[in-house]
Amino acid sequence: DQYTDTYYGHQGPVYKIKCNPYDPNVLLSCSYDWTMKIWNSKSMYPLMTCHSMNLKHQINDVEWSPYTSTIFGCVADDGRIEIWDLSKLTIDPVAEYKSEKEIPKKSIKFSSSSQIVATGDNDFGIDIFRIYNLEHEKVSDDDQIHRLRHILSQNSEHGKA
C-alpha cells in the first residue's frame, strides 16, 4: 500500500542518490552511464545533467557540500575526483584530480568542519584533499536555497526547479 515514485533519466544503474542539505527536494544522483543528474523530487525527469567532457567511466559516488548549496563532488572508476560549483559552471567541474594509477574511487565525503574532502577505494586506500578557491562563506539557509533554485531554474531540462 506504499506509493513509490519512478524517475526517468539515467541510461544505466544508479549508484547513489543524495539530498541537498539546504533543500531536501533537490536530489543528486550518479550512474554507470557516466552522468550525474539533479532532480526535483516532485518531478519524474531530471532538471539538469552534469557530465565532464573527458569522463568515460562510471561515477560511483556523489556528495553535496555541507557549506554551499551549489557545490558537490563525485568520484569515478578511472580514479578521478571532481568538484562542481553550479554557481560558477554547469558544464564542467571547477576542480578535478586524477591520479596516474587510475585506481577506481568508490566514495567521497566532505568534512563538516573544514574545507577538506576524503575519498576511498576498494583497496582500503583513503586520500584527503584540501579544497582551495571555492566559496564557503556563511549565508543564511534561505539564501542558499534561493541560489540553488535560481541556478536550477535557469538550467532546467524539464520544467521549473
CSV table of C-alpha atoms in Angstrom, one decimal:
chain,number,residue,atom,x,y,z
A,1,ASP,CA,0.0,0.0,0.0
A,2,GLN,CA,3.0,2.3,-0.2
A,3,TYR,CA,3.2,4.8,-3.0
A,4,THR,CA,6.5,5.0,-4.9
A,5,ASP,CA,7.7,7.5,-7.5
A,6,THR,CA,9.6,6.5,-10.5
A,7,TYR,CA,12.2,8.8,-12.1
A,8,TYR,CA,13.4,8.6,-15.7
A,9,GLY,CA,16.7,9.9,-17.0
A,10,HIS,CA,19.7,7.6,-16.4
A,11,GLN,CA,20.7,5.1,-19.0
A,12,GLY,CA,22.3,2.7,-16.6
A,13,PRO,CA,22.3,1.6,-13.0
A,14,VAL,CA,22.1,4.4,-10.4
A,15,TYR,CA,24.8,4.0,-7.7
A,16,LYS,CA,24.0,6.9,-5.3
A,17,ILE,CA,21.3,9.4,-4.6
A,18,LYS,CA,21.8,12.3,-2.2
A,19,CYS,CA,19.5,15.1,-0.9
A,20,ASN,CA,20.8,18.6,-0.9
A,21,PRO,CA,21.5,19.7,2.7
A,22,TYR,CA,19.7,23.0,2.2
A,23,ASP,CA,16.8,21.8,0.0
A,24,PRO,CA,15.8,18.2,0.6
A,25,ASN,CA,13.5,18.3,-2.5
A,26,VAL,CA,16.7,18.6,-4.7
A,27,LEU,CA,18.3,15.3,-5.3
A,28,LEU,CA,21.7,14.4,-6.9
A,29,SER,CA,22.2,11.0,-8.5
A,30,CYS,CA,25.2,9.3,-10.2
A,31,SER,CA,25.2,6.4,-12.5
A,32,TYR,CA,27.0,3.8,-14.6
A,33,ASP,CA,26.1,6.0,-17.6
A,34,TRP,CA,28.9,8.5,-16.8
A,35,THR,CA,26.5,11.2,-15.7
A,36,MET,CA,25.2,12.9,-12.6
A,37,LYS,CA,21.6,14.2,-12.6
A,38,ILE,CA,19.9,16.8,-10.5
A,39,TRP,CA,16.3,16.3,-9.7
A,40,ASN,CA,13.3,17.9,-8.0
A,41,SER,CA,11.7,15.1,-6.0
A,42,LYS,CA,8.3,16.3,-7.3
A,43,SER,CA,9.3,15.7,-11.0
A,44,MET,CA,10.0,12.4,-12.7
A,45,TYR,CA,12.5,13.9,-15.1
A,46,PRO,CA,15.9,15.5,-14.2
A,47,LEU,CA,16.3,19.2,-14.0
A,48,MET,CA,20.0,19.1,-15.1
A,49,THR,CA,22.6,16.6,-16.3
A,50,CYS,CA,26.3,17.0,-15.4
A,51,HIS,CA,28.9,15.2,-17.3
A,52,SER,CA,32.6,16.0,-17.8
A,53,MET,CA,33.5,16.0,-21.5
A,54,ASN,CA,36.6,13.8,-20.9
A,55,LEU,CA,35.0,11.4,-18.5
A,56,LYS,CA,34.1,8.0,-19.9
A,57,HIS,CA,33.8,5.9,-16.8
A,58,GLN,CA,31.0,5.2,-14.3
A,59,ILE,CA,30.5,7.6,-11.5
A,60,ASN,CA,30.5,5.7,-8.2
A,61,ASP,CA,29.6,8.3,-5.6
A,62,VAL,CA,28.4,11.9,-5.2
A,63,GLU,CA,28.2,14.2,-2.2
A,64,TRP,CA,26.8,17.7,-1.7
A,65,SER,CA,29.0,20.2,0.2
A,66,PRO,CA,27.7,20.9,3.7
A,67,TYR,CA,28.8,24.6,3.3
A,68,THR,CA,27.4,25.7,-0.1
A,69,SER,CA,24.1,24.5,-1.7
A,70,THR,CA,25.6,24.7,-5.2
A,71,ILE,CA,28.7,22.7,-4.7
A,72,PHE,CA,29.0,18.9,-4.9
A,73,GLY,CA,31.7,16.3,-5.6
A,74,CYS,CA,32.0,13.0,-7.3
A,75,VAL,CA,34.4,10.1,-7.8
A,76,ALA,CA,34.7,7.8,-10.8
A,77,ASP,CA,36.1,4.4,-11.9
A,78,ASP,CA,39.2,6.0,-13.5
A,79,GLY,CA,40.3,7.4,-10.2
A,80,ARG,CA,39.0,10.9,-10.9
A,81,ILE,CA,37.7,13.3,-8.3
A,82,GLU,CA,35.6,16.2,-9.5
A,83,ILE,CA,34.3,19.2,-7.6
A,84,TRP,CA,31.4,21.1,-9.2
A,85,ASP,CA,30.1,24.5,-8.3
A,86,LEU,CA,26.9,25.2,-10.2
A,87,SER,CA,27.1,28.9,-9.4
A,88,LYS,CA,30.3,29.1,-11.5
A,89,LEU,CA,30.0,26.4,-14.2
A,90,THR,CA,27.3,24.0,-15.0
A,91,ILE,CA,29.0,22.2,-17.9
A,92,ASP,CA,32.3,21.2,-16.3
A,93,PRO,CA,33.8,20.8,-12.8
A,94,VAL,CA,35.6,23.7,-11.2
A,95,ALA,CA,38.3,21.3,-9.9
A,96,GLU,CA,39.5,17.9,-11.0
A,97,TYR,CA,42.1,15.5,-9.8
A,98,LYS,CA,43.1,12.2,-11.4
A,99,SER,CA,46.0,10.1,-10.2
A,100,GLU,CA,48.3,8.4,-12.6
A,101,LYS,CA,47.4,4.9,-11.3
A,102,GLU,CA,43.7,5.1,-12.2
A,103,ILE,CA,42.6,3.2,-9.1
A,104,PRO,CA,38.8,3.4,-9.0
A,105,LYS,CA,37.5,5.8,-6.4
A,106,LYS,CA,34.4,4.4,-4.7
A,107,SER,CA,33.4,7.0,-2.1
A,108,ILE,CA,33.6,10.8,-1.4
A,109,LYS,CA,32.8,12.8,1.7
A,110,PHE,CA,33.1,16.5,2.5
A,111,SER,CA,34.3,17.4,6.0
A,112,SER,CA,31.7,19.1,8.1
A,113,SER,CA,34.3,21.2,9.9
A,114,SER,CA,36.9,22.3,7.3
A,115,GLN,CA,37.5,22.6,3.6
A,116,ILE,CA,38.6,19.0,3.1
A,117,VAL,CA,37.3,16.2,1.1
A,118,ALA,CA,38.1,12.5,1.6
A,119,THR,CA,37.9,9.7,-1.0
A,120,GLY,CA,38.1,6.0,-0.7
A,121,ASP,CA,38.8,3.0,-2.9
A,122,ASN,CA,38.3,-0.8,-2.8
A,123,ASP,CA,41.9,-1.4,-1.7
A,124,PHE,CA,41.2,0.4,1.7
A,125,GLY,CA,43.0,3.5,0.4
A,126,ILE,CA,41.9,6.9,1.7
A,127,ASP,CA,43.0,10.1,0.2
A,128,ILE,CA,42.5,13.5,1.8
A,129,PHE,CA,42.4,16.7,-0.2
A,130,ARG,CA,42.2,20.4,0.9
A,131,ILE,CA,39.9,22.4,-1.3
A,132,TYR,CA,41.0,25.9,-2.3
A,133,ASN,CA,39.3,28.8,-4.1
A,134,LEU,CA,35.7,27.7,-3.6
A,135,GLU,CA,33.2,29.9,-1.9
A,136,HIS,CA,32.4,28.7,1.6
A,137,GLU,CA,31.2,32.0,3.1
A,138,LYS,CA,28.3,31.9,5.6
A,139,VAL,CA,25.0,32.9,4.2
A,140,SER,CA,21.5,32.2,5.5
A,141,ASP,CA,19.9,28.9,4.7
A,142,ASP,CA,17.2,30.8,2.8
A,143,ASP,CA,19.9,32.4,0.6
A,144,GLN,CA,21.4,29.0,0.0
A,145,ILE,CA,18.0,27.6,-1.1
A,146,HIS,CA,17.3,30.7,-3.3
A,147,ARG,CA,20.7,30.4,-5.1
A,148,LEU,CA,20.3,26.7,-5.8
A,149,ARG,CA,16.7,27.1,-7.1
A,150,HIS,CA,17.7,30.1,-9.2
A,151,ILE,CA,20.5,28.2,-10.9
A,152,LEU,CA,18.4,25.1,-11.5
A,153,SER,CA,15.5,27.1,-12.9
A,154,GLN,CA,17.9,28.8,-15.4
A,155,ASN,CA,19.4,25.4,-16.5
A,156,SER,CA,16.4,23.1,-16.2
A,157,GLU,CA,16.0,20.4,-18.8
A,158,HIS,CA,12.4,19.8,-17.9
A,159,GLY,CA,10.2,22.4,-16.4
A,160,LYS,CA,10.8,24.5,-13.3
A,161,ALA,CA,13.1,23.8,-10.4
